[in-house]
Short mmCIF file of C-alpha atoms in Angstrom, two decimals:
data_model
loop_
_atom_site.label_atom_id
_atom_site.label_comp_id
_atom_site.label_asym_id
_atom_site.label_seq_id
_atom_site.Cartn_x
_atom_site.Cartn_y
_atom_site.Cartn_z
CA MET A 149 3.64 -28.33 32.09
CA ARG A 150 -0.19 -28.13 31.87
CA PHE A 151 -1.73 -28.96 28.47
CA ARG A 152 -2.82 -25.75 26.79
CA TRP A 153 -4.92 -25.67 23.52
CA THR A 154 -3.37 -22.39 22.45
CA ASN A 155 0.14 -23.98 22.68
CA LEU A 156 -0.61 -26.28 19.65
CA ASN A 157 0.21 -25.36 16.24
CA PRO A 158 -2.83 -23.48 14.70
CA THR A 159 -3.02 -25.86 11.72
CA LEU A 160 -3.09 -29.12 13.98
CA ARG A 161 -5.69 -27.32 16.14
CA ARG A 162 -7.93 -26.85 13.15
CA ALA A 163 -7.17 -30.35 11.93
CA ILE A 164 -8.05 -31.92 15.07
CA LEU A 165 -11.53 -29.83 15.18
CA VAL A 166 -12.16 -31.14 11.60
CA VAL A 167 -11.47 -34.70 12.46
CA MET A 168 -13.83 -34.48 15.56
CA ILE A 169 -16.64 -32.93 13.60
CA ILE A 170 -16.52 -35.79 10.92
CA VAL A 171 -16.26 -38.53 13.63
CA VAL A 172 -19.31 -37.02 15.40
CA TRP A 173 -21.22 -36.63 12.15
CA GLN A 174 -20.43 -40.12 10.96
CA LEU A 175 -21.50 -41.64 14.75
CA TRP A 176 -24.78 -39.48 14.54
CA ILE A 177 -25.85 -41.07 11.17
CA THR A 178 -24.93 -44.64 12.20
CA LEU A 179 -26.17 -44.54 15.72
CA ALA A 180 -29.48 -42.44 15.16
CA HIS A 181 -30.49 -44.36 12.03
CA VAL A 182 -30.76 -41.13 10.01
CA PRO A 183 -32.47 -41.88 6.69
CA GLN A 184 -29.90 -42.02 3.86
CA LEU A 185 -31.75 -40.29 1.57
CA LEU A 186 -31.84 -37.08 3.53
CA PHE A 187 -28.44 -37.01 5.06
CA ALA A 188 -25.18 -38.65 3.87
CA ALA A 189 -22.62 -40.06 6.16
CA PRO A 190 -19.00 -39.02 5.76
CA LEU A 191 -18.04 -42.44 4.64
CA ASP A 192 -20.54 -42.31 1.87
CA VAL A 193 -19.53 -38.98 0.77
CA ALA A 194 -15.90 -40.25 0.76
CA GLN A 195 -16.86 -43.11 -1.41
CA THR A 196 -18.77 -40.73 -3.80
CA PHE A 197 -15.66 -38.56 -3.97
CA VAL A 198 -13.41 -41.49 -4.95
CA THR A 199 -15.88 -42.82 -7.83
CA ASP A 200 -16.75 -39.23 -9.28
CA ILE A 201 -13.13 -38.06 -9.14
CA GLY A 202 -12.27 -41.54 -10.95
CA ASN A 203 -14.97 -41.18 -13.62
CA GLY A 204 -14.10 -37.61 -14.23
CA SER A 205 -17.43 -36.15 -13.54
CA LEU A 206 -16.53 -34.07 -10.35
CA VAL A 207 -13.12 -32.97 -11.84
CA GLY A 208 -14.98 -31.86 -15.13
CA ALA A 209 -17.70 -29.88 -13.14
CA THR A 210 -14.98 -28.28 -11.02
CA VAL A 211 -12.80 -27.21 -14.08
CA HIS A 212 -16.03 -26.00 -15.77
CA THR A 213 -16.97 -23.71 -12.93
CA LEU A 214 -13.58 -22.37 -12.36
CA GLU A 215 -12.92 -21.58 -15.90
CA ILE A 216 -16.19 -19.63 -15.88
CA LEU A 217 -15.35 -18.09 -12.74
CA ILE A 218 -11.68 -16.86 -13.92
CA ILE A 219 -12.85 -15.56 -17.26
CA GLY A 220 -15.61 -13.48 -15.40
CA MET A 221 -13.42 -12.17 -12.77
CA ALA A 222 -10.63 -11.39 -15.13
CA ILE A 223 -13.04 -9.23 -17.24
CA GLY A 224 -14.71 -7.73 -14.03
CA GLY A 225 -11.35 -7.00 -12.35
CA ALA A 226 -10.04 -5.21 -15.43
CA ILE A 227 -13.04 -3.15 -15.70
CA GLY A 228 -13.01 -2.40 -12.11
CA ILE A 229 -9.35 -1.23 -12.06
CA VAL A 230 -10.12 1.03 -15.24
CA LEU A 231 -13.03 2.41 -13.47
CA ALA A 232 -10.91 3.23 -10.33
CA ALA A 233 -8.27 4.95 -12.59
CA PHE A 234 -11.17 7.29 -13.93
CA GLY A 235 -12.31 7.72 -10.39
CA VAL A 236 -8.83 9.16 -9.34
CA LEU A 237 -8.14 10.99 -12.63
CA SER A 238 -11.26 13.06 -12.80
CA SER A 239 -14.04 14.17 -10.51
CA VAL A 240 -16.70 13.35 -12.96
CA GLY A 241 -15.12 9.68 -13.00
CA HIS A 242 -15.14 9.80 -9.14
CA ASP A 243 -18.95 10.68 -8.90
CA LEU A 244 -19.82 8.27 -11.65
CA LEU A 245 -18.11 5.50 -9.75
CA ARG A 246 -20.08 6.44 -6.63
CA VAL A 247 -23.29 6.45 -8.40
CA LEU A 248 -22.46 2.99 -10.37
CA THR A 249 -21.39 1.31 -7.09
CA SER A 250 -24.48 2.39 -5.04
CA ALA A 251 -26.66 1.27 -7.66
CA PHE A 252 -25.14 -2.18 -8.28
CA ASN A 253 -23.22 -3.21 -5.12
CA PRO A 254 -26.38 -3.85 -3.24
CA LEU A 255 -27.73 -5.81 -6.06
CA PRO A 256 -26.87 -9.57 -5.89
CA ALA A 257 -25.58 -10.22 -9.22
CA VAL A 258 -27.42 -13.51 -9.67
CA ALA A 259 -30.68 -11.49 -9.64
CA VAL A 260 -29.52 -10.06 -13.20
CA LEU A 261 -29.11 -13.82 -14.41
CA PRO A 262 -32.74 -13.88 -15.97
CA LEU A 263 -31.82 -10.66 -17.99
CA ALA A 264 -28.48 -12.16 -18.94
CA MET A 265 -30.16 -15.42 -20.09
CA LEU A 266 -32.49 -12.98 -22.34
CA TRP A 267 -29.33 -11.47 -23.74
CA PHE A 268 -27.05 -14.37 -24.07
CA GLY A 269 -29.26 -17.53 -24.11
CA LEU A 270 -28.51 -20.63 -21.80
CA THR A 271 -25.02 -20.34 -22.52
CA PRO A 272 -21.79 -19.93 -20.52
CA ASN A 273 -21.68 -16.39 -21.48
CA SER A 274 -24.73 -15.37 -19.33
CA ILE A 275 -22.97 -16.93 -16.38
CA ILE A 276 -19.62 -14.98 -17.28
CA PHE A 277 -21.50 -11.80 -17.42
CA VAL A 278 -23.31 -12.02 -13.99
CA VAL A 279 -19.87 -13.12 -12.43
CA ALA A 280 -18.17 -9.96 -14.00
CA LEU A 281 -20.97 -7.88 -12.73
CA ALA A 282 -20.32 -9.19 -9.16
CA ALA A 283 -16.61 -8.81 -9.39
CA ILE A 284 -16.49 -5.17 -10.90
CA TRP A 285 -17.56 -3.26 -7.68
CA PRO A 286 -15.40 -4.61 -4.80
CA VAL A 287 -12.22 -4.06 -7.15
CA ALA A 288 -13.44 -0.62 -8.38
CA LEU A 289 -14.28 0.71 -4.90
CA ASN A 290 -11.04 -0.83 -3.02
CA THR A 291 -8.55 0.10 -5.92
CA GLU A 292 -9.76 3.73 -5.89
CA SER A 293 -9.41 3.93 -2.35
CA GLY A 294 -5.89 2.54 -2.55
CA PHE A 295 -5.16 4.98 -4.98
CA ARG A 296 -6.20 7.76 -2.83
CA THR A 297 -4.40 6.57 0.38
CA ILE A 298 -0.97 6.57 -1.28
CA SER A 299 0.77 9.28 0.78
CA SER A 300 1.26 12.82 -0.66
CA THR A 301 4.96 12.39 0.26
CA LEU A 302 5.27 9.32 -1.97
CA ARG A 303 3.55 11.17 -4.82
CA MET A 304 5.80 14.08 -4.51
CA VAL A 305 8.84 11.80 -4.51
CA ALA A 306 7.54 10.27 -7.61
CA GLN A 307 7.16 13.76 -9.12
CA ASN A 308 10.51 14.64 -8.01
CA LEU A 309 11.93 11.76 -9.80
CA GLY A 310 10.07 12.86 -12.95
CA LEU A 311 7.76 10.03 -13.09
CA ARG A 312 4.78 10.28 -15.44
CA GLY A 313 2.29 8.31 -17.51
CA PRO A 314 2.34 4.43 -17.47
CA ARG A 315 5.56 4.41 -15.53
CA LEU A 316 3.76 6.28 -12.64
CA VAL A 317 0.91 4.01 -12.81
CA PHE A 318 2.99 0.60 -12.87
CA ASP A 319 5.78 1.68 -10.52
CA VAL A 320 4.21 3.76 -7.83
CA LEU A 321 0.34 3.69 -8.09
CA LEU A 322 -0.43 -0.04 -8.44
CA PRO A 323 2.11 -1.21 -6.06
CA GLY A 324 1.14 1.58 -3.54
CA ALA A 325 -2.37 0.42 -3.83
CA LEU A 326 -1.82 -3.26 -3.77
CA PRO A 327 -3.06 -3.92 -0.27
CA GLN A 328 -6.42 -2.47 -1.14
CA ILE A 329 -6.44 -4.32 -4.64
CA ILE A 330 -5.83 -7.58 -2.94
CA THR A 331 -8.66 -6.86 -0.61
CA GLY A 332 -11.01 -6.03 -3.44
CA ALA A 333 -9.99 -9.13 -5.17
CA LYS A 334 -10.75 -11.28 -2.15
CA THR A 335 -14.11 -9.65 -1.80
CA SER A 336 -14.65 -10.12 -5.60
CA TRP A 337 -13.66 -13.88 -5.31
CA ALA A 338 -16.22 -14.35 -2.67
CA PHE A 339 -18.91 -12.47 -4.43
CA GLY A 340 -17.97 -14.23 -7.85
CA TRP A 341 -17.83 -17.75 -6.26
CA ARG A 342 -21.44 -17.33 -4.76
CA THR A 343 -22.65 -16.06 -7.89
CA VAL A 344 -21.30 -18.69 -10.13
CA VAL A 345 -22.54 -21.59 -7.97
CA ALA A 346 -26.12 -19.99 -7.63
CA ALA A 347 -26.28 -19.31 -11.44
CA GLU A 348 -25.19 -22.79 -12.23
CA LEU A 349 -27.87 -24.23 -9.82
CA VAL A 350 -30.48 -22.19 -11.94
CA PHE A 351 -29.06 -23.47 -15.09
CA GLY A 352 -29.09 -27.02 -13.81
CA VAL A 353 -32.79 -26.52 -12.77
CA ALA A 354 -33.13 -25.40 -16.65
CA GLY A 355 -31.48 -28.55 -17.84
CA ALA A 356 -28.09 -27.10 -19.02
CA ALA A 357 -25.07 -29.05 -18.16
CA GLY A 358 -21.97 -27.83 -16.61
CA GLY A 359 -20.17 -26.98 -13.37
CA LEU A 360 -20.60 -27.79 -9.66
CA GLY A 361 -23.94 -25.99 -9.31
CA TRP A 362 -25.20 -28.37 -12.10
CA TYR A 363 -23.54 -31.44 -10.33
CA ILE A 364 -25.35 -30.66 -7.03
CA SER A 365 -28.75 -29.98 -8.86
CA ASN A 366 -28.22 -33.14 -11.05
CA ALA A 367 -27.52 -35.32 -7.89
CA ARG A 368 -30.76 -34.01 -6.46
CA TYR A 369 -32.55 -35.13 -9.53
CA TYR A 370 -31.47 -38.67 -9.19
CA LEU A 371 -31.58 -38.77 -5.37
CA GLN A 372 -27.82 -39.25 -5.02
CA THR A 373 -27.69 -37.50 -1.59
CA PRO A 374 -24.00 -38.18 -1.03
CA ALA A 375 -23.16 -36.53 -4.41
CA MET A 376 -24.97 -33.48 -3.20
CA PHE A 377 -22.63 -33.45 -0.12
CA ALA A 378 -19.60 -34.20 -2.22
CA GLY A 379 -20.38 -31.16 -4.36
CA LEU A 380 -20.71 -29.10 -1.32
CA VAL A 381 -17.50 -30.08 0.21
CA THR A 382 -15.61 -29.63 -3.21
CA ILE A 383 -17.20 -25.87 -3.10
CA SER A 384 -15.96 -25.28 0.43
CA VAL A 385 -12.63 -26.89 -0.02
CA LEU A 386 -11.89 -24.84 -3.21
CA GLY A 387 -12.86 -21.88 -1.23
CA LEU A 388 -10.15 -22.60 1.42
CA LEU A 389 -7.77 -23.25 -1.34
CA VAL A 390 -8.24 -19.97 -2.93
CA GLU A 391 -8.04 -18.20 0.48
CA ALA A 392 -4.93 -19.63 1.01
CA LEU A 393 -3.56 -18.71 -2.46
CA PHE A 394 -4.59 -15.07 -1.53
CA ASN A 395 -2.70 -15.40 1.60
CA ALA A 396 0.49 -16.67 -0.22
CA VAL A 397 0.39 -13.71 -2.62
CA GLU A 398 -0.22 -11.36 0.31
CA SER A 399 2.67 -12.72 2.42
CA ARG A 400 5.19 -12.53 -0.56
CA THR A 401 4.25 -8.84 -1.27
CA VAL A 402 2.35 -6.58 1.04
CA VAL A 403 3.28 -8.34 4.36
CA ARG A 404 6.88 -8.57 3.25
CA TRP A 405 6.99 -4.99 2.39
CA GLY A 406 5.27 -4.01 5.69
CA MET A 407 2.11 -2.44 4.10
CA SER A 408 -0.29 -5.06 5.54
CA LEU A 409 -0.38 -7.24 8.57
CA ALA A 410 0.41 -10.97 8.09
CA PRO A 411 -2.87 -13.21 7.75
CA GLU A 412 -1.66 -15.25 10.63
CA ALA A 413 -1.23 -12.28 12.84
CA ARG A 414 -4.73 -11.16 12.06
CA GLU A 415 -6.01 -14.69 12.78
CA GLU A 416 -4.17 -14.85 16.08
CA ALA A 417 -5.77 -11.87 17.48
CA PRO A 418 -8.53 -13.63 19.32
CA ALA A 419 -6.26 -16.04 20.94
CA ALA A 420 -4.07 -13.18 22.32
CA LEU A 421 -7.13 -11.54 23.62
CA GLU A 422 -8.06 -14.80 25.29
CA GLU A 423 -4.63 -14.96 26.75
CA GLU A 424 -4.77 -11.35 28.21
CA ALA A 425 -8.10 -12.17 29.82
CA ALA A 426 -6.84 -15.14 31.38
CA ARG A 427 -3.90 -13.07 32.78
CA GLU A 428 -6.15 -10.45 34.24
CA LEU A 429 -8.32 -13.22 35.81
CA VAL A 430 -5.34 -14.74 37.47
CA ALA A 431 -3.94 -11.44 38.57
CA PRO A 432 -4.87 -10.54 42.15
CA MET B 93 4.32 34.29 -2.66
CA THR B 94 0.63 33.22 -2.36
CA TYR B 95 -1.24 29.90 -2.86
CA ARG B 96 -4.86 29.10 -2.59
CA GLU B 97 -6.19 26.76 -0.12
CA ARG B 98 -8.81 24.02 -0.84
CA THR B 99 -11.39 26.37 0.26
CA GLY B 100 -10.38 28.99 -2.12
CA LYS B 101 -9.04 31.30 0.34
CA ARG B 102 -5.79 32.99 -0.73
CA VAL B 103 -3.02 32.62 1.50
CA VAL B 104 0.09 34.79 1.68
CA ALA B 105 2.92 32.26 2.73
CA VAL B 106 5.92 34.24 2.12
CA ASP B 107 6.23 37.65 0.96
CA SER B 108 8.97 39.43 -0.79
CA VAL B 109 11.63 37.18 0.03
CA SER B 110 14.62 37.48 -2.17
CA PHE B 111 18.07 35.61 -1.81
CA ASP B 112 20.84 33.79 -3.61
CA ILE B 113 22.33 30.57 -2.99
CA GLY B 114 25.87 30.08 -4.05
CA ARG B 115 27.32 26.88 -5.43
CA GLY B 116 28.40 24.41 -2.75
CA GLU B 117 26.63 26.63 0.05
CA LYS B 118 24.83 25.22 3.12
CA PHE B 119 21.92 27.64 3.17
CA VAL B 120 19.34 27.18 6.09
CA VAL B 121 15.87 28.75 6.37
CA ILE B 122 14.56 29.10 9.84
CA GLY B 123 11.41 30.73 11.29
CA PRO B 124 8.39 30.30 13.60
CA SER B 125 5.97 27.59 12.35
CA GLY B 126 3.57 28.99 9.92
CA CYS B 127 6.06 31.40 8.54
CA GLY B 128 5.97 29.54 5.08
CA LYS B 129 9.31 27.69 5.34
CA THR B 130 7.98 24.56 3.72
CA THR B 131 6.14 26.60 0.99
CA LEU B 132 9.26 28.20 0.15
CA LEU B 133 10.91 24.89 -0.26
CA LYS B 134 8.20 23.46 -2.32
CA ALA B 135 8.48 26.40 -4.70
CA ILE B 136 12.24 25.82 -5.12
CA GLY B 137 11.46 22.30 -5.71
CA GLY B 138 8.94 23.16 -8.38
CA PHE B 139 5.89 21.52 -6.74
CA MET B 140 4.28 24.88 -6.22
CA ARG B 141 4.43 27.99 -8.55
CA PRO B 142 5.12 31.39 -6.89
CA SER B 143 2.44 33.86 -7.61
CA GLY B 144 4.83 36.63 -8.16
CA GLY B 145 8.65 37.01 -8.61
CA ARG B 146 11.11 34.59 -10.11
CA LEU B 147 13.03 31.39 -9.18
CA THR B 148 15.99 30.29 -11.15
CA ILE B 149 18.47 27.42 -11.01
CA GLU B 150 21.77 28.23 -12.93
CA GLY B 151 19.83 31.01 -14.83
CA ARG B 152 16.96 28.55 -15.84
CA PRO B 153 13.44 29.29 -14.48
CA ILE B 154 12.08 26.52 -12.25
CA ALA B 155 8.89 25.40 -13.65
CA SER B 156 8.40 21.75 -12.46
CA PRO B 157 9.89 19.36 -9.99
CA GLY B 158 13.03 17.61 -11.13
CA PRO B 159 15.87 15.41 -9.94
CA ASP B 160 18.24 18.34 -10.37
CA ARG B 161 16.48 19.37 -7.17
CA MET B 162 16.01 16.33 -4.89
CA VAL B 163 13.87 16.65 -1.65
CA VAL B 164 14.40 14.90 1.54
CA PHE B 165 11.07 15.12 3.50
CA GLN B 166 10.61 15.02 7.23
CA ASP B 167 8.20 12.11 6.60
CA PHE B 168 9.75 8.65 7.48
CA ASP B 169 7.60 6.96 4.72
CA GLN B 170 9.35 8.60 1.71
CA LEU B 171 10.94 5.51 0.31
CA PHE B 172 8.90 2.95 -1.76
CA PRO B 173 8.09 0.22 0.80
CA TRP B 174 8.12 -2.35 -2.07
CA ARG B 175 11.55 -2.05 -2.96
CA THR B 176 14.70 -2.61 -0.67
CA VAL B 177 16.84 0.09 0.47
CA ARG B 178 19.35 -0.72 -2.35
CA GLY B 179 16.33 -1.00 -4.68
CA ASN B 180 15.07 2.41 -3.84
CA VAL B 181 18.35 4.03 -4.49
CA ALA B 182 19.04 2.17 -7.73
CA TYR B 183 15.47 2.62 -9.09
CA ALA B 184 15.72 6.38 -8.56
CA GLN B 185 18.87 6.48 -10.78
CA ARG B 186 17.49 4.54 -13.39
CA VAL B 187 14.26 6.66 -13.71
CA ALA B 188 16.10 10.08 -13.30
CA LYS B 189 19.28 9.42 -15.20
CA GLY B 190 18.50 7.88 -18.55
CA GLY B 191 20.76 4.99 -19.77
CA VAL B 192 21.96 3.86 -16.50
CA SER B 193 22.50 -0.05 -16.31
CA LYS B 194 20.93 -2.09 -13.62
CA GLU B 195 24.27 -3.16 -12.81
CA ALA B 196 25.88 0.29 -12.64
CA ALA B 197 22.89 1.63 -10.66
CA ARG B 198 23.33 -1.25 -8.07
CA LYS B 199 26.90 -0.41 -7.66
CA HIS B 200 26.59 3.22 -7.18
CA ALA B 201 23.60 2.62 -4.81
CA ASP B 202 25.98 0.50 -2.66
CA ALA B 203 28.67 3.12 -2.69
CA VAL B 204 26.13 5.82 -1.71
CA LEU B 205 24.69 3.46 0.99
CA ASP B 206 28.11 2.88 2.37
CA LEU B 207 28.56 6.76 2.43
CA VAL B 208 25.69 7.55 4.57
CA GLY B 209 26.51 4.34 6.89
CA ILE B 210 23.79 1.95 6.16
CA GLY B 211 25.49 -0.22 3.41
CA HIS B 212 24.91 -3.23 5.77
CA ALA B 213 21.08 -2.69 5.71
CA ALA B 214 20.92 -2.36 1.77
CA ASP B 215 18.97 -5.70 1.44
CA ARG B 216 16.31 -4.76 4.00
CA TYR B 217 12.96 -3.35 3.16
CA PRO B 218 12.21 0.20 4.62
CA HIS B 219 9.81 -0.89 7.16
CA GLN B 220 12.57 -2.90 8.72
CA LEU B 221 14.70 0.33 9.46
CA SER B 222 14.62 2.62 12.17
CA GLY B 223 13.57 6.20 11.78
CA GLY B 224 17.23 7.44 11.40
CA MET B 225 18.19 4.69 8.89
CA LYS B 226 15.15 5.53 6.71
CA GLN B 227 16.33 9.22 6.61
CA ARG B 228 19.79 8.16 5.82
CA ALA B 229 18.42 6.07 3.04
CA ALA B 230 16.38 8.88 1.75
CA ILE B 231 19.41 11.11 1.84
CA ALA B 232 21.42 8.37 0.00
CA ARG B 233 18.69 8.27 -2.73
CA ALA B 234 18.92 11.86 -3.32
CA ILE B 235 22.67 12.26 -3.44
CA ALA B 236 23.00 9.22 -5.64
CA LEU B 237 21.23 11.33 -8.40
CA GLU B 238 23.88 14.07 -8.06
CA PRO B 239 21.34 17.00 -7.74
CA THR B 240 22.49 20.55 -8.28
CA LEU B 241 20.49 21.49 -5.24
CA LEU B 242 19.79 19.13 -2.15
CA LEU B 243 16.55 20.25 -0.52
CA LEU B 244 16.14 19.04 3.22
CA ASP B 245 12.62 19.74 4.63
CA GLU B 246 13.23 19.18 8.29
CA PRO B 247 14.81 15.75 7.72
CA PHE B 248 15.74 15.39 11.24
CA GLY B 249 12.64 16.80 12.80
CA ALA B 250 11.08 13.65 13.92
CA LEU B 251 14.21 12.13 15.26
CA ASP B 252 15.38 11.76 18.98
CA ALA B 253 17.97 14.37 19.99
CA ILE B 254 21.05 12.00 19.95
CA THR B 255 20.28 10.62 16.39
CA ARG B 256 19.78 14.05 15.13
CA THR B 257 23.05 15.63 16.38
CA LYS B 258 25.00 12.60 14.80
CA MET B 259 23.08 13.06 11.49
CA GLN B 260 23.75 16.81 11.41
CA ARG B 261 27.47 15.93 11.60
CA GLU B 262 27.26 13.29 8.99
CA LEU B 263 25.30 15.64 6.64
CA LEU B 264 28.36 18.13 7.15
CA ALA B 265 30.81 15.23 6.32
CA ILE B 266 28.75 14.18 3.10
CA HIS B 267 28.60 17.96 2.18
CA GLU B 268 32.48 18.10 2.54
CA ARG B 269 32.94 14.84 0.27
CA LEU B 270 30.40 15.80 -2.41
CA GLY B 271 30.37 19.60 -2.43
CA LEU B 272 26.74 19.69 -2.85
CA SER B 273 24.64 22.85 -2.54
CA ILE B 274 22.18 22.42 0.23
CA VAL B 275 19.08 24.13 1.48
CA LEU B 276 17.88 23.06 4.93
CA ILE B 277 14.52 23.99 6.51
CA THR B 278 14.34 23.50 10.16
CA HIS B 279 12.85 25.01 13.25
CA SER B 280 15.80 24.15 15.43
CA ILE B 281 18.20 27.20 15.93
CA GLU B 282 20.93 24.72 17.08
CA GLU B 283 20.66 22.78 14.01
CA ALA B 284 20.80 26.12 11.88
CA ALA B 285 23.90 27.21 13.50
CA ALA B 286 25.61 23.84 13.24
CA VAL B 287 24.75 23.16 9.66
CA GLY B 288 24.39 26.52 7.84
CA ASP B 289 26.89 28.72 6.32
CA ARG B 290 24.19 31.28 6.18
CA VAL B 291 20.83 31.40 7.71
CA LEU B 292 17.82 32.98 6.62
CA VAL B 293 15.49 34.13 9.51
CA LEU B 294 11.85 34.53 8.38
CA THR B 295 9.31 36.45 10.47
CA ARG B 296 6.10 35.08 11.60
CA GLY B 297 3.56 34.33 8.76
CA PRO B 298 3.54 35.76 6.18
CA GLY B 299 7.15 35.32 6.22
CA ARG B 300 9.43 38.17 5.42
CA VAL B 301 13.15 38.15 5.47
CA ARG B 302 13.91 39.20 9.11
CA GLU B 303 17.81 38.86 8.27
CA ILE B 304 20.25 36.69 6.59
CA VAL B 305 22.83 35.79 9.14
CA ASP B 306 26.42 34.75 8.14
CA VAL B 307 27.08 32.05 10.70
CA LYS B 308 30.95 32.19 10.38
CA SER B 309 31.16 35.92 11.08
CA ALA B 310 28.68 35.81 13.80
CA GLY B 311 31.18 33.18 15.43
CA ALA B 312 30.36 31.64 18.87
CA ASN B 313 27.42 34.17 19.27
CA ALA B 314 25.46 32.78 16.42
CA VAL B 315 23.15 30.76 18.51
CA THR B 316 22.29 33.71 20.83
CA TYR B 317 21.91 36.13 17.91
CA LEU B 318 19.40 33.71 16.22
CA HIS B 319 17.47 33.31 19.17
CA GLN B 320 17.24 37.20 19.45
CA LEU B 321 16.22 37.61 15.92
CA LEU B 322 13.50 34.89 16.39
CA ASP B 323 11.79 36.49 19.50
CA GLU B 324 11.86 39.68 18.06
CA GLY B 325 10.29 38.27 14.72
CA ALA B 326 7.61 36.37 16.93
CA ALA B 327 7.03 39.59 18.95
CA ALA B 328 6.52 41.72 15.70
#
């Protein structure tokens, strides 16, 4: 049988590409004599990884960043869900949510950092504040639309059974809106993640110790280029891990219940199109 | 009975309709589309308040929806997608009938699912079922609550002809076993004649009572007679 790229396991396909990129990167640095101060080679980055995980500085920075991010997102997410509930319960709440989201959603939360520093000082609270601000709107908007898209038939069934109050919320509205809540949480995570790193960079420049942003900024200060790369790789890998976590939650809930497509199915779509195009070309 | 549309326009859906449904009776409402059949059913279900007149069940006025009047809708997506078929039936019991243990609800759910013929699919999620199986599950959920009145809003309307006929026969069998009182809304004359003891024929909207036909005394001519009534109703 002829070799076909799409016949390989998707994880294997990606792994092959990653290895190839790293090899090309290393070869380029070694063969082109790129100054080590400007661009680090993969082997040096790997070495920094090992040392800085060993001495705890990279682990400490990661834990610090994640801690702030989780607290900020939990606060933002809770406020977002409450706002969404107001949005469906009253028309004033709905309009308020529109006004607030159109005012704050286009605003990069990190732009509020100087104000937050004025209010909370050079403390983690300032960063928690901006992360929460970044997380609220995607959760609120998506959750509200989730509540609204629950079919009128399901609502009538709930009424028919006599469901009211918290039981209606927890047994019907929240699970019914779960696909959109997860979508909102994903977007919030993406916003929050960017915000926390940016805020830490600003803090790092200002001299306050802390998370991954500070780790990178600190590495620049001491001209440790491989450490800057190690920080970037950590941020990227953590992003992937969290995405995998979201996918696992989805496949255990909304995908299993037939309320959303499987993440793999969504990702496989381009390959399927490619196949179709190939078939069309072959056809007389 | 009138209701207000979103635009604020008052719509007379059904007008001066009066009838009684006996215990254990299979009562069918039929009429051209837009005659207010569904409005009538929603009023009995308590989802809508009639603007005039009275609706009572066992002497008590109907004020709100309740599990003594379980509705089975036409929409296939009336089961909670996040619960299995058994979970849907058991959950409804625990909500609607206070003090039922998890174990008892499960057992009863399995018995009812066997009765409607989908006991083998109890562990599946709704999206893994065919349209006919979804409607069976919805019927199971409704009858598990032992309602005084089972309200069926064109439950077989979106099914293919073969499944539809089969489900009608099974509904009759379930009725025979449990002795429920049933109100079935349909726009199929054949279904009305096959299922109903009596058939209420409504005129084109606003719906008025054209006639209440006793299917048994109409005998073999029931279908022809209903056709006649509906044609006249549509022409009037």
